[in-house]
mmCIF file of C-alpha atoms in Angstrom:
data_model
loop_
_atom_site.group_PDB
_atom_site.id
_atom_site.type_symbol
_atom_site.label_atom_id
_atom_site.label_comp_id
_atom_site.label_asym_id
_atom_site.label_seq_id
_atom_site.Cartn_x
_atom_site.Cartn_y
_atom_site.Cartn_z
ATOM 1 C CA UNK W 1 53.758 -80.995 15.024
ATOM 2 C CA UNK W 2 50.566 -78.702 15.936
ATOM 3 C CA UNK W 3 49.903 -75.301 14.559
ATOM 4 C CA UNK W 4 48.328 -72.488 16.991
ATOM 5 C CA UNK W 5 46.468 -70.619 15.028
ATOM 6 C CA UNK W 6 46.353 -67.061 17.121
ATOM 7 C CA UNK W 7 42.991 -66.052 16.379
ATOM 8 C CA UNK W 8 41.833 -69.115 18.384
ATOM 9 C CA UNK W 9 43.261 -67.715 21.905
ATOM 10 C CA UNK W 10 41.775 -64.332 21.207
ATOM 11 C CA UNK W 11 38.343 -64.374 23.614
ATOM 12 C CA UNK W 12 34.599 -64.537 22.274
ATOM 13 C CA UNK W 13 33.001 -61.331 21.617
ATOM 14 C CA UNK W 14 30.460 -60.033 23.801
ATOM 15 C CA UNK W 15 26.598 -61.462 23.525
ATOM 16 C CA UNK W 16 24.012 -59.129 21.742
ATOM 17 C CA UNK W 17 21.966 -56.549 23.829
ATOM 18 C CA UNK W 18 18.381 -56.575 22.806
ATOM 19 C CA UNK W 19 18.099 -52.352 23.046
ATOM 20 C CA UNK W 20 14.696 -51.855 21.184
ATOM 21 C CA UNK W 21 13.715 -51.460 17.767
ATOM 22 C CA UNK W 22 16.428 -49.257 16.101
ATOM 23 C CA UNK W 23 15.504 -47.256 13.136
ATOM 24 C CA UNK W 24 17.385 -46.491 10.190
ATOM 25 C CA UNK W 25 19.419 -43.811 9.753
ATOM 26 C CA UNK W 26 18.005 -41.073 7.603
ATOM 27 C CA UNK W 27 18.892 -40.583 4.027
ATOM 28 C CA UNK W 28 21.101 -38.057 3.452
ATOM 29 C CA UNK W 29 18.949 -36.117 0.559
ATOM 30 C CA UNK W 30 15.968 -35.889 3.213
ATOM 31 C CA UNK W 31 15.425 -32.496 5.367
ATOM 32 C CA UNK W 32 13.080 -31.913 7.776
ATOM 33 C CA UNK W 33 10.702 -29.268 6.227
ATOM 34 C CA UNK W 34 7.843 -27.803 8.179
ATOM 35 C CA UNK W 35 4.451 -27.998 7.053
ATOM 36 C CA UNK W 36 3.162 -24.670 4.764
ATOM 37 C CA UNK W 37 0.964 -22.373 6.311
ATOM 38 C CA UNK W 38 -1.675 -20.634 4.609
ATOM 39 C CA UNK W 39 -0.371 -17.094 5.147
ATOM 40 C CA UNK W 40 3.259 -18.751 3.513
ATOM 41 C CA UNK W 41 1.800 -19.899 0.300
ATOM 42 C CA UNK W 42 2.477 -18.023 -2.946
ATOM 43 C CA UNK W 43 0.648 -14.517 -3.296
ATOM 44 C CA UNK W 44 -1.010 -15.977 -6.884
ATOM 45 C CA UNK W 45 -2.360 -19.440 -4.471
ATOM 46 C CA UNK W 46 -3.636 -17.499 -1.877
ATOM 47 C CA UNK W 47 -4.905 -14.942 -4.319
ATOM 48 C CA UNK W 48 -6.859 -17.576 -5.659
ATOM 49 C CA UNK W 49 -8.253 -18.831 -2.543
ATOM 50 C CA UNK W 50 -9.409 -16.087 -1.340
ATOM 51 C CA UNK W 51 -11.513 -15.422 -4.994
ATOM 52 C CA UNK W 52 -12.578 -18.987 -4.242
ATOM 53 C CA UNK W 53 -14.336 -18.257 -0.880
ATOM 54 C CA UNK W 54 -17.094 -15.965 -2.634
ATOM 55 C CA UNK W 55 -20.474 -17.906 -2.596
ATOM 56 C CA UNK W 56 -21.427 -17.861 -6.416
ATOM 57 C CA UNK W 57 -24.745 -16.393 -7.794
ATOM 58 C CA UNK W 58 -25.625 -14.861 -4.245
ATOM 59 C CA UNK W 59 -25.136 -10.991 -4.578
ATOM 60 C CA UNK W 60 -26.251 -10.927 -1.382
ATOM 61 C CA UNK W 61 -23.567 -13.200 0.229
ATOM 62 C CA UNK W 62 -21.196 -11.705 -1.435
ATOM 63 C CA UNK W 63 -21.414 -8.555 -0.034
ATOM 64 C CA UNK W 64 -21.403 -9.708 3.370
ATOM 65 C CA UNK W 65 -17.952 -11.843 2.364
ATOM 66 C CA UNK W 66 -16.910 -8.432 0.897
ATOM 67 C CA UNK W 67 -17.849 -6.901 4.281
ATOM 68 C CA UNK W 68 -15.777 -9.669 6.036
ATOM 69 C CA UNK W 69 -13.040 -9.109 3.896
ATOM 70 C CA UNK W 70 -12.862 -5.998 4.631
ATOM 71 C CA UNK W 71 -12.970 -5.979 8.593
ATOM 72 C CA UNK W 72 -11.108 -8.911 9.564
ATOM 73 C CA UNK W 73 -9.790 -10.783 6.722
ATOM 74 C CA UNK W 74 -7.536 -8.876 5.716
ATOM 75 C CA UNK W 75 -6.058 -7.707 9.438
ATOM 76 C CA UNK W 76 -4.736 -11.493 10.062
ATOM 77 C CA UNK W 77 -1.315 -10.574 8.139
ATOM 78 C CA UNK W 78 0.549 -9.108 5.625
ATOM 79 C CA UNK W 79 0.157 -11.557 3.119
ATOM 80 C CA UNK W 80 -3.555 -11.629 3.512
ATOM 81 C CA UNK W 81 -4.129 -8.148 3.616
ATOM 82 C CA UNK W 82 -2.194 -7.857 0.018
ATOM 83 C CA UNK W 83 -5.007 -10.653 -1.247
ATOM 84 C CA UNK W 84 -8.385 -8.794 0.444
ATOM 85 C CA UNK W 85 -7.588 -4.913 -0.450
ATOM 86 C CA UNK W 86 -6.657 -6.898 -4.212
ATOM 87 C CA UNK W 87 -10.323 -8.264 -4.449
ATOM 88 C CA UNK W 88 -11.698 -5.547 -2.725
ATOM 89 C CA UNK W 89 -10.044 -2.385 -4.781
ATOM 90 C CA UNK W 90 -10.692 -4.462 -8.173
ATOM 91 C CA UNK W 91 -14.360 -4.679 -7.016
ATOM 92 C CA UNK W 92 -15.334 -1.323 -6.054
ATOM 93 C CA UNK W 93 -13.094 0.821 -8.308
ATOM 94 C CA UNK W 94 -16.028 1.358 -10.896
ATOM 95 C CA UNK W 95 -18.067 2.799 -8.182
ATOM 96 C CA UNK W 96 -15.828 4.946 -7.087
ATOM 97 C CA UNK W 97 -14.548 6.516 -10.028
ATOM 98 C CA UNK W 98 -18.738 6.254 -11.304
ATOM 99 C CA UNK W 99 -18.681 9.116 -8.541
ATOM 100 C CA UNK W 100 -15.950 11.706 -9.102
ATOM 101 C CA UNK W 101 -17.134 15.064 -10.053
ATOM 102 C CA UNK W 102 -16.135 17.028 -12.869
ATOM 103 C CA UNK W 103 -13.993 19.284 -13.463
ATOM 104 C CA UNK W 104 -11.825 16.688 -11.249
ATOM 105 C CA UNK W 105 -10.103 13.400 -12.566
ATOM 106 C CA UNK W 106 -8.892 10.359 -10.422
ATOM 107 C CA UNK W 107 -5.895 7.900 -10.498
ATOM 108 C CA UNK W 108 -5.814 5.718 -7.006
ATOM 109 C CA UNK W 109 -3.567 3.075 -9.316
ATOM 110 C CA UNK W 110 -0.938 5.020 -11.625
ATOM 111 C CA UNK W 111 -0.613 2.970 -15.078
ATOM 112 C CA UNK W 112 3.568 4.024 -14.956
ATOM 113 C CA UNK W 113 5.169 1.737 -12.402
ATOM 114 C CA UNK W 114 7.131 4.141 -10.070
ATOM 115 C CA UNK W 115 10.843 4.768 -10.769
ATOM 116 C CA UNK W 116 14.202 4.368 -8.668
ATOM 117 C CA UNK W 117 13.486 7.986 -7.922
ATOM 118 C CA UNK W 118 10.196 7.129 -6.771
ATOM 119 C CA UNK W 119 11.399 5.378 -4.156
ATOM 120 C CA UNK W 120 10.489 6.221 -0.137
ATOM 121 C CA UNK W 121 11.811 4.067 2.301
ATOM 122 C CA UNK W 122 10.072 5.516 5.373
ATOM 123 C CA UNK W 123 6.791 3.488 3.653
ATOM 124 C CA UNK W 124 5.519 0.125 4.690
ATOM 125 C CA UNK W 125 5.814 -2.480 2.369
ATOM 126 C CA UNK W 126 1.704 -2.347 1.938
ATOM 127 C CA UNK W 127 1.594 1.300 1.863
ATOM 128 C CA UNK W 128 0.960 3.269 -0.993
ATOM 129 C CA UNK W 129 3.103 6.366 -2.578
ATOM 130 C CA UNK W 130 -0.563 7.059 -4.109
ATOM 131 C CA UNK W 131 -2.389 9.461 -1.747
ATOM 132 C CA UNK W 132 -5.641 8.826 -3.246
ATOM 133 C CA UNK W 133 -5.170 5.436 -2.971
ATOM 134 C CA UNK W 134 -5.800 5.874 0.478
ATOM 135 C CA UNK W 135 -8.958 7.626 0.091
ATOM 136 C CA UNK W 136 -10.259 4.466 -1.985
ATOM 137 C CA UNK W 137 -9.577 2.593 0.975
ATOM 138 C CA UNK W 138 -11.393 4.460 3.102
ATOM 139 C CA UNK W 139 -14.510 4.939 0.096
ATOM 140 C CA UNK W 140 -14.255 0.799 0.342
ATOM 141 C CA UNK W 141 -14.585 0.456 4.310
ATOM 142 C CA UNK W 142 -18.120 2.575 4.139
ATOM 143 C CA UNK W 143 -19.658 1.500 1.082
ATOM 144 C CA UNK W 144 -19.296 -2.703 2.271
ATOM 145 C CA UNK W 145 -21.300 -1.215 5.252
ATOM 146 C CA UNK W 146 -23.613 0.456 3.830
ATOM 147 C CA UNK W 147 -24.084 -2.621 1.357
ATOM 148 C CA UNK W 148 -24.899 -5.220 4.351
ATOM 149 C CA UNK W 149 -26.958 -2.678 6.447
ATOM 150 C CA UNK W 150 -29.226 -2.323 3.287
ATOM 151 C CA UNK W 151 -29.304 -5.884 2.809
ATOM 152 C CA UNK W 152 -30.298 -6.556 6.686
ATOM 153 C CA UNK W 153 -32.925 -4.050 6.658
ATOM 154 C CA UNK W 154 -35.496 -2.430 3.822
ATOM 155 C CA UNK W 155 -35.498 0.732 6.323
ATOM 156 C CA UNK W 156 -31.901 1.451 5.794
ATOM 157 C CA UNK W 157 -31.282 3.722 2.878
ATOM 158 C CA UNK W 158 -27.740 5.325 1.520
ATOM 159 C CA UNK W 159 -27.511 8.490 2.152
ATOM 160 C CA UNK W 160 -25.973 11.023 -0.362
ATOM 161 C CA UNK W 161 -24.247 12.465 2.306
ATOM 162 C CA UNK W 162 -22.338 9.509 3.142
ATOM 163 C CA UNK W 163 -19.497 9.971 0.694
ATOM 164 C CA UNK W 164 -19.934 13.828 0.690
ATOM 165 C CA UNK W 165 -16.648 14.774 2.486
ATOM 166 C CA UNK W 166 -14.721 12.094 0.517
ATOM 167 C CA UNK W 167 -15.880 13.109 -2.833
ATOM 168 C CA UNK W 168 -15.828 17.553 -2.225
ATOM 169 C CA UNK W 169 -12.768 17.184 -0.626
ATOM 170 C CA UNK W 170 -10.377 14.201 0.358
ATOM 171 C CA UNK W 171 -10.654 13.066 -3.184
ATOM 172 C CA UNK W 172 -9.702 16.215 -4.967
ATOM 173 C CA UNK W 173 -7.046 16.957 -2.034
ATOM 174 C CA UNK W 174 -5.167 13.699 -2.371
ATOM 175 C CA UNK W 175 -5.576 13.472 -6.222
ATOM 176 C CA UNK W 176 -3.998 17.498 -6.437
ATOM 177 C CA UNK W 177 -1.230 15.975 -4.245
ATOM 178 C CA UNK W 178 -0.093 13.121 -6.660
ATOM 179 C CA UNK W 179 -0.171 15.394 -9.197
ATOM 180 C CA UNK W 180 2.139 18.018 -7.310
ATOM 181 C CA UNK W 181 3.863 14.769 -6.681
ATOM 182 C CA UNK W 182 4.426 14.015 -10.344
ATOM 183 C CA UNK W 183 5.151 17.501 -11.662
ATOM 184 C CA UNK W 184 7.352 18.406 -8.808
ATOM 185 C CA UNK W 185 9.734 15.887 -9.254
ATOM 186 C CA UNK W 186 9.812 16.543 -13.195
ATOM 187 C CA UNK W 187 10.803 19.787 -12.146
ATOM 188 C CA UNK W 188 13.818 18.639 -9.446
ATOM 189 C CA UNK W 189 11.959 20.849 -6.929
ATOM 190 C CA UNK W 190 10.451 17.734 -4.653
ATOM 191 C CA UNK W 191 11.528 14.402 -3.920
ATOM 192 C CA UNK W 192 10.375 10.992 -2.833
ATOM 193 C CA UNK W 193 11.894 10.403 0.676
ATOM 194 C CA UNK W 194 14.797 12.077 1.965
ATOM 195 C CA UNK W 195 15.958 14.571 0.071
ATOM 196 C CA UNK W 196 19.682 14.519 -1.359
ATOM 197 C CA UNK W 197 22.669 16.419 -0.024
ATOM 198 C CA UNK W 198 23.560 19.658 -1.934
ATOM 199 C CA UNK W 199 26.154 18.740 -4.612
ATOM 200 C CA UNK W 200 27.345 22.178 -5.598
ATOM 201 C CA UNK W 201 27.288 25.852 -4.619
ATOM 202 C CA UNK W 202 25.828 27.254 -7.598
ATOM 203 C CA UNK W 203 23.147 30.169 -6.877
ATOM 204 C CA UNK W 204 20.597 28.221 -9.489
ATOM 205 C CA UNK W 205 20.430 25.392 -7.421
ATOM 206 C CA UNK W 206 18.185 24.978 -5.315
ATOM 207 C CA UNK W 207 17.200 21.938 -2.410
ATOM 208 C CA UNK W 208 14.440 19.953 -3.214
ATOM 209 C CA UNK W 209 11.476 19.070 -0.595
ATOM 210 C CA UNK W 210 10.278 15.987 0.822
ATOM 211 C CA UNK W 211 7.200 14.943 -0.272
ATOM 212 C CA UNK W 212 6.467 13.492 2.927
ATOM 213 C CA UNK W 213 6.286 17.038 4.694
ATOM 214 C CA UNK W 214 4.872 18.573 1.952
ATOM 215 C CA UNK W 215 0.115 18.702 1.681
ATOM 216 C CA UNK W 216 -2.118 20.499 0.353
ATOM 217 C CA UNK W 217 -4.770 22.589 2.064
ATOM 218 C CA UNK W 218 -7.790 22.484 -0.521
ATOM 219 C CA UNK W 219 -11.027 24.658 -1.181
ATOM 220 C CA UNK W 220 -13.307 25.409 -4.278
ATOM 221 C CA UNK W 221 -11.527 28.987 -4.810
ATOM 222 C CA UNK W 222 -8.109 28.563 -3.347
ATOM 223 C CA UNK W 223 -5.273 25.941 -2.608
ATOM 224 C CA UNK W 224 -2.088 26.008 -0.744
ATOM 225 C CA UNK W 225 0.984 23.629 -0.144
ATOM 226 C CA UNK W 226 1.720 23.196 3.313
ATOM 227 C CA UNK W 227 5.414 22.478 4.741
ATOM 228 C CA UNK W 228 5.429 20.213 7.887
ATOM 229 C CA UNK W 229 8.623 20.384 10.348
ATOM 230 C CA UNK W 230 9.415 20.145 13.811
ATOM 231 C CA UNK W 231 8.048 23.176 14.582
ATOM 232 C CA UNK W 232 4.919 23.730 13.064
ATOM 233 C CA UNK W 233 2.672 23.965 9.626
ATOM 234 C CA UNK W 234 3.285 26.920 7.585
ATOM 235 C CA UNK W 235 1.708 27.444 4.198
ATOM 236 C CA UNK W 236 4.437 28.744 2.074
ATOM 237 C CA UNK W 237 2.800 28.821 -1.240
ATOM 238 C CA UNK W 238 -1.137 29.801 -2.512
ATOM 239 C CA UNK W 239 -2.912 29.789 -5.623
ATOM 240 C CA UNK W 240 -6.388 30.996 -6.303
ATOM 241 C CA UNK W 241 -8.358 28.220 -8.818
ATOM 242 C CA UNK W 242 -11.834 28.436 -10.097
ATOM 243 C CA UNK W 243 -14.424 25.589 -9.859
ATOM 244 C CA UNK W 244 -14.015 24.718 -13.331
ATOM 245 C CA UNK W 245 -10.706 24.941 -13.293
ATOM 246 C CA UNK W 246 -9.097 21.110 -13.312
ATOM 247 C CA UNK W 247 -6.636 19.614 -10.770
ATOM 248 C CA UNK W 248 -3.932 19.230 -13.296
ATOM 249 C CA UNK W 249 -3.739 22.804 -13.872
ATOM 250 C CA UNK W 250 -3.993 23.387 -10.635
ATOM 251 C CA UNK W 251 -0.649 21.659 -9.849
ATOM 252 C CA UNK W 252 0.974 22.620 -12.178
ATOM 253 C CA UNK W 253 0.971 26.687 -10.882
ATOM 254 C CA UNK W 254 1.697 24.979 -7.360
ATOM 255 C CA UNK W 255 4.505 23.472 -8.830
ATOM 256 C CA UNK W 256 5.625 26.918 -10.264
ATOM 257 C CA UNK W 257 4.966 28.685 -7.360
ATOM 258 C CA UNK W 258 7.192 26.552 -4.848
ATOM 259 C CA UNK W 259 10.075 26.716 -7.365
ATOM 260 C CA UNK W 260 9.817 30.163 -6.879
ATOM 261 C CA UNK W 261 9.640 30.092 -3.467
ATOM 262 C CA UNK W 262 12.779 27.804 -3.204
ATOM 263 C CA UNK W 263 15.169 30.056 -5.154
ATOM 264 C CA UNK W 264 13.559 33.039 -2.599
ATOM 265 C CA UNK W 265 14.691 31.199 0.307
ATOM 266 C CA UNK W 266 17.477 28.702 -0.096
ATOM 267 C CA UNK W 267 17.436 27.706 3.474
ATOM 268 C CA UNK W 268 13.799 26.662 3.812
#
């Protein structure tokens, strides 16, 4: 007797096709990940880079890397400009403050980190709440020019001038700001960015103002806040001040003033 064994009338399976090297699958705890670039790297690494790039014991060289810094450097992005105006603020700060005038003070970087209520959301990420801060910026973009013109040529000389509207008025004016700034919102009569709805009906309360609409107008013998709207500029409070009189005092009868002005008209 003879036993079919079924497998054996099944047909052959097919030849093998030659289709080309075939690669092996991937593993499964591999991801693609794209290559860092250098405006992605951590702001402490790229910090540190950008220290790196000063030539060392060449005063010269560095201010023209300063200068560089300063006018294109720090305009490729975000993350760049954070690291430049880091080196470049840290660098010329004693200069600037060397040159404030008494009776007035200066604070471009407050010591206090801002609070919740501190908060404005109409500002860029690398803008600053600090007005003066500003004005250090702009102290920073003249004096790296007036560094490498000196160094390119013995007939170039600094003129005193130079810093003379930043340092009789921008400076004071932004500095007197802050501190309305500061003592307003102690006071509940200003806020940072938009100001709250009214919560009650009571005739002592009043509706705080934006700082954002609020500036000062500034001279040796008198100062002035200035409300900004739609409409126009109106000054709706002024102080006289004397020239030794310091900017601290100064805001704080601004800051009196306008709270008096708010309860006089509740409807701004």
């Amino acid at each position: 007797m003879v036993v079919i064994d079924e497998k054996m009338m099944l047909p052959p399976p097919p030849p093998y096709a030659d289709s080309g090297p075939v690669s092996p699958p991937p593993f499964p705890s591999q991801a693609f990940r794209e290559a860092p670039a250098l405006g992605t790297l951590s702001p402490h690494i790229l910090l540190r880079i950008v220290y790196e790039v000063f030539p060392q014991g060449r005063p010269q060289g560095q201010r023209k890397m300063l200068y560089w810094m300063s006018s294109s450097l720090r305009l490729v992005n975000r993350a760049f400009f954070i690291a430049c105006m880091h080196v470049l603020r840290s660098t010329f700060l004693p200069a600037y403050t060397g040159l404030i005038r008494p009776p007035y003070s200066s604070d471009p970087f407050p010591l206090m980190s801002p609070s919740a209520t501190y908060v404005d959301s109409t500002l860029s990420p690398i803008q600053s709440l600090q007005r003066e801060t500003g004005v250090l910026d702009l102290f920073i973009a003249v004096k790296v020019r007036e560094d490498v013109w000196s160094d390119d040529s013995s007939l170039h000389l600094e003129r005193e001038e130079t810093f003379k509207d930043l340092f009789d008025l921008m400076q004071p004016r932004a500095r007197l700001e802050d501190l309305v700034r500061v003592h307003g919102v102690r006071e509940d009569v200003i806020v940072v960015g938009r100001p709250p709805a009214m919560k009650t009906k009571s005739p002592r309360a009043v509706q705080p103002l934006s700082f954002a609409v609020l500036s000062v107008s500034f001279s040796p013998r008198r100062v002035g806040l200035v409300l900004t709207t739609r409409e126009r500029k109106r000054t709706i409070v002024d102080v006289a001040r004397t020239r030794e009189e310091s900017l601290e005092s100064t805001a704080k009868k601004l800051v009196k003033e306008l709270t008096v002005w708010l309860y006089s008209t509740p409807t701004h």
